[in-house]
PDB file of C-alpha atoms in Angstrom:
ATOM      1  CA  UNK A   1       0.000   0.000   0.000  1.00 72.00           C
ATOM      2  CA  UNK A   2       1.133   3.518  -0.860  1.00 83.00           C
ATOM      3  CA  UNK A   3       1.024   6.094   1.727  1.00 91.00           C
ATOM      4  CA  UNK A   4       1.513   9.705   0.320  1.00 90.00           C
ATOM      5  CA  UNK A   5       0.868  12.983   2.274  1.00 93.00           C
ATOM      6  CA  UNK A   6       0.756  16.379   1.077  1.00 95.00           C
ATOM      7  CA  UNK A   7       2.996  18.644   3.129  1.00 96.00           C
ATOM      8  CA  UNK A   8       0.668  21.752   1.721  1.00 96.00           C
ATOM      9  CA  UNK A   9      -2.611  20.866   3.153  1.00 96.00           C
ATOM     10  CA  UNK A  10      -3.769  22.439   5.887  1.00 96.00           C
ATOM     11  CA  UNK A  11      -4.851  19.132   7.472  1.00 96.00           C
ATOM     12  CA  UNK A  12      -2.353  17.807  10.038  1.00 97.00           C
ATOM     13  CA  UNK A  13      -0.092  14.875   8.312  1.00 97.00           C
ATOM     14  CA  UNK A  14      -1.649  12.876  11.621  1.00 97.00           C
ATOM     15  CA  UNK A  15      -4.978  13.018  10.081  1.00 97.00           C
ATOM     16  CA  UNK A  16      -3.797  12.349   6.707  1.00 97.00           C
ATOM     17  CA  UNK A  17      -2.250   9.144   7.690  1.00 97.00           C
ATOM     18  CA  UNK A  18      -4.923   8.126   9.693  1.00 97.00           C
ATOM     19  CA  UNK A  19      -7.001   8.821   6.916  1.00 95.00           C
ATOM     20  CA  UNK A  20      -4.528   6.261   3.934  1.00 96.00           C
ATOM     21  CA  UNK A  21      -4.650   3.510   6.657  1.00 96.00           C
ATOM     22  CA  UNK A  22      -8.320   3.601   6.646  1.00 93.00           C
ATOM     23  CA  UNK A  23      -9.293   4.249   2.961  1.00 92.00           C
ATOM     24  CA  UNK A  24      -6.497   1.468   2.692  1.00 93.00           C
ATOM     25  CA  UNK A  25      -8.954  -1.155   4.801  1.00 91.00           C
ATOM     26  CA  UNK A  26     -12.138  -0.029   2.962  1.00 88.00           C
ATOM     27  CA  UNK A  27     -10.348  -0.595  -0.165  1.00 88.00           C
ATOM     28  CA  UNK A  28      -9.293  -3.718   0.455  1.00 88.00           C
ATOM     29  CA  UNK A  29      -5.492  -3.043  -0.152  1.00 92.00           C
ATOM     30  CA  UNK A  30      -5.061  -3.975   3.623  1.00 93.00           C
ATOM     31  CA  UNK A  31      -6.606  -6.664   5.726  1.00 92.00           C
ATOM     32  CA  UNK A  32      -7.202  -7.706   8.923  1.00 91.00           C
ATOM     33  CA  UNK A  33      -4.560  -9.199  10.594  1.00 93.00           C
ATOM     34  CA  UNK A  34      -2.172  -7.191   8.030  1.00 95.00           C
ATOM     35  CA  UNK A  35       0.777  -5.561  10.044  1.00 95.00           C
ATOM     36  CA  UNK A  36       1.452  -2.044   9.219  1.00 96.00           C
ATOM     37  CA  UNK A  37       5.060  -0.764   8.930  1.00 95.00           C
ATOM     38  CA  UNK A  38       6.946   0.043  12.420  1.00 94.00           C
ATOM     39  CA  UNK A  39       6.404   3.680  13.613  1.00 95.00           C
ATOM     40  CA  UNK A  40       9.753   4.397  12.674  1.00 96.00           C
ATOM     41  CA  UNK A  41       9.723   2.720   9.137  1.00 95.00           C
ATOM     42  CA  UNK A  42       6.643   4.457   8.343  1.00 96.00           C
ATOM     43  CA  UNK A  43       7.898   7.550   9.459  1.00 97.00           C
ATOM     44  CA  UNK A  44      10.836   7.006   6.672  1.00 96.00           C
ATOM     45  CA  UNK A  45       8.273   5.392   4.152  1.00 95.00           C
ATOM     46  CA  UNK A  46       6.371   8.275   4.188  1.00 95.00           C
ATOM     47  CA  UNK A  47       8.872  11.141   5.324  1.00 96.00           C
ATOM     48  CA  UNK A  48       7.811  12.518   8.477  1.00 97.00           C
ATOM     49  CA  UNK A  49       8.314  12.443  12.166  1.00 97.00           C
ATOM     50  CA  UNK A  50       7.755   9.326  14.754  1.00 97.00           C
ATOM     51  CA  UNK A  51       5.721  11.202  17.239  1.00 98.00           C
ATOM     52  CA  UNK A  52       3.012  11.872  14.102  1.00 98.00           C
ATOM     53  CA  UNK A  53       3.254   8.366  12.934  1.00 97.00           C
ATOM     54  CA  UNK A  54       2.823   7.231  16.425  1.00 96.00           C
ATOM     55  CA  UNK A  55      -0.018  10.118  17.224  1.00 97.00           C
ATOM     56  CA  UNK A  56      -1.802   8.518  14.041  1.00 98.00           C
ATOM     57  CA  UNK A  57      -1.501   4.922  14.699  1.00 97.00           C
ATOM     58  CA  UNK A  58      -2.862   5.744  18.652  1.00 96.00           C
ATOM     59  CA  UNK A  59      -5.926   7.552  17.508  1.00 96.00           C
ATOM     60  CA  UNK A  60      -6.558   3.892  15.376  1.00 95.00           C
ATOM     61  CA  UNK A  61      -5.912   2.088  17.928  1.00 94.00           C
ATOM     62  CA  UNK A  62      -8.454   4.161  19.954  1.00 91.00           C
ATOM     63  CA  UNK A  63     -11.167   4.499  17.171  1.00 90.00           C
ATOM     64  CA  UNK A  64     -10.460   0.207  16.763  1.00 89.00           C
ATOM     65  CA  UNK A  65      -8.705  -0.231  13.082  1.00 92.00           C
ATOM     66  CA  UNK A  66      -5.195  -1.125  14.913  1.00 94.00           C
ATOM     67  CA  UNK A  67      -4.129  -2.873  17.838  1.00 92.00           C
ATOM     68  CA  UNK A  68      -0.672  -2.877  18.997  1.00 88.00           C
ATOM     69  CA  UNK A  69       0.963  -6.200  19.142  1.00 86.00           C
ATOM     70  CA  UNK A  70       4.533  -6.620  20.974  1.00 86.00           C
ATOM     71  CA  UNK A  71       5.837  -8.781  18.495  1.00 88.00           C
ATOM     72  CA  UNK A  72       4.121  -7.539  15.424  1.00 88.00           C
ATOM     73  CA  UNK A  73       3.696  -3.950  15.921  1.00 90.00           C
ATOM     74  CA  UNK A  74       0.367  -2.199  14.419  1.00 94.00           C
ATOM     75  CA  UNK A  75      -1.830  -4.540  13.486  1.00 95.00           C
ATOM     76  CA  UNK A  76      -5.295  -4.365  11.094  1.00 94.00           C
ATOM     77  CA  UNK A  77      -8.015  -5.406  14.149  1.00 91.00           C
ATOM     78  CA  UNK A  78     -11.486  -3.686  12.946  1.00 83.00           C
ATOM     79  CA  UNK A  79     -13.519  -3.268  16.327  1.00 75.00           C
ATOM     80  CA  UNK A  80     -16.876  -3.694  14.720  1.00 71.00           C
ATOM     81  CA  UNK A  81     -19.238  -1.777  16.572  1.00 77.00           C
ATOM     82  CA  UNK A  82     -21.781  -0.740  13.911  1.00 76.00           C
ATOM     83  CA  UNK A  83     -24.010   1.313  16.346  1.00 76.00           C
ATOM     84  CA  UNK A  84     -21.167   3.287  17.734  1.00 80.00           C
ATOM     85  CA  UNK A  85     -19.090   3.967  14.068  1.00 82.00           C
ATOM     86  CA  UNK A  86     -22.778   5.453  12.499  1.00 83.00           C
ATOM     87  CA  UNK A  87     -22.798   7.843  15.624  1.00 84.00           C
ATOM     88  CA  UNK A  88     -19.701   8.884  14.527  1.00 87.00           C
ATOM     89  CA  UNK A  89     -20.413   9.038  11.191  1.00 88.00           C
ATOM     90  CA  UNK A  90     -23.526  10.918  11.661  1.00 91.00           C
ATOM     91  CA  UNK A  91     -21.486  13.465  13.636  1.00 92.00           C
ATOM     92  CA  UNK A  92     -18.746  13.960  10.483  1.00 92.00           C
ATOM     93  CA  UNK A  93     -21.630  14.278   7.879  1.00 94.00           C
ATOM     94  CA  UNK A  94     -23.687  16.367   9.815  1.00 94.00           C
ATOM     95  CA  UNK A  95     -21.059  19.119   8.929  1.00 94.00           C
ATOM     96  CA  UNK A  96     -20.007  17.830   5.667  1.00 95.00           C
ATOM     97  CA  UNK A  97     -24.119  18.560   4.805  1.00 95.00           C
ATOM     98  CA  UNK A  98     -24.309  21.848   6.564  1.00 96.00           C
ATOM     99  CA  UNK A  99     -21.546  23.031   3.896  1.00 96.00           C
ATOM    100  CA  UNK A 100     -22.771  21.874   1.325  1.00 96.00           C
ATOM    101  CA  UNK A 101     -25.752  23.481   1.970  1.00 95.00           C
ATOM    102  CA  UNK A 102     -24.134  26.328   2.417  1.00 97.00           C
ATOM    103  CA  UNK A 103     -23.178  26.066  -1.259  1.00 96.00           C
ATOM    104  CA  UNK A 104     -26.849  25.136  -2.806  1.00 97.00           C
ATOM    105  CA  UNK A 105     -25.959  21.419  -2.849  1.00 96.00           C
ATOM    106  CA  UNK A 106     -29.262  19.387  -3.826  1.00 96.00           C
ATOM    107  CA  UNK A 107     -29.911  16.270  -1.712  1.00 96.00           C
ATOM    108  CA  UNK A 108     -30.237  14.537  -4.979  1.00 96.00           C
ATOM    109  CA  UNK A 109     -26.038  15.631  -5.725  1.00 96.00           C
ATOM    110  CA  UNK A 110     -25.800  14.581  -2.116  1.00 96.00           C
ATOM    111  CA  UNK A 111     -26.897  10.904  -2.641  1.00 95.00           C
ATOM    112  CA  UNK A 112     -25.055  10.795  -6.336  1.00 96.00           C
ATOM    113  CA  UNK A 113     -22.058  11.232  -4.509  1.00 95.00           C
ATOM    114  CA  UNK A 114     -22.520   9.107  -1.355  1.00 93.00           C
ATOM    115  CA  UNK A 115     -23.101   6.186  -3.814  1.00 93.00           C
ATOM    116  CA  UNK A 116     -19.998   6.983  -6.005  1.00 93.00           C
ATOM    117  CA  UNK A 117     -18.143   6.979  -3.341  1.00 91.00           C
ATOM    118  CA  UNK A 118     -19.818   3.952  -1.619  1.00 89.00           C
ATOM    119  CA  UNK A 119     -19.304   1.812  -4.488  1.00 91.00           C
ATOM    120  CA  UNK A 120     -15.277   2.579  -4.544  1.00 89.00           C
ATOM    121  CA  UNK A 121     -15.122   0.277  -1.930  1.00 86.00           C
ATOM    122  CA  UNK A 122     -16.747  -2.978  -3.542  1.00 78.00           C
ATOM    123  CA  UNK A 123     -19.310  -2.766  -0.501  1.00 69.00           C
ATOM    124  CA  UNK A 124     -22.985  -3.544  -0.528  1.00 64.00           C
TER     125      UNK A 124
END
């Protein structure tokens, strides 16, 4: 799996990684029970520092995509709790929808995208 971050965005590298790892899983180009790269080979990999690599991979571990083994390191463990990831979900969208809104986005553009976007990930 390719990690890239973009050192001009103004979202925190953290939150970029965080964000690979994941799209990584819902694409299918990692698996459960995958182990990611070290916190200080990822930090090379992708070319920044430890403590964001290692701020990342505990915010996964705390939202339940990782768990930290002693032997292997990060490991894929998905923590399926369905009721608790739509609460967050609702939470994120609620603000994604209150921009668009903001910028006379139709519900109908809304959906067309939520599918496109749904079906990049082979999911049902």
């Amino acid at each position: 799996m390719l990690i890239e971050v973009d050192f001009n965005s103004d979202e925190a590298l953290y939150i970029q990684l965080q964000n690979q790892i994941i799209l990584g899983i819902a694409m299918d180009l990692i698996k459960e029970g995958d182990a990611l790269p070290s916190v200080r080979q990822m930090a090379d990999l992708v070319g920044i520092n430890m403590h964001t690599v290692n701020k990342a991979y505990t915010i996964l571990k705390q939202e339940g995509f990782i768990r930290l083994d002693r032997r292997k390191g990060a490991v894929i463990a998905l923590d399926i709790d369905k009721a608790q990831a739509l609460l967050k979900m609702r939470e994120n969208l609620r603000i994604l929808l209150a921009r668009g809104c903001c910028k006379n986005v139709s519900r109908e553009e809304v959906h067309a995208l939520v599918d496109d976007i749904f079906d990049e990930y082979g999911k049902e």
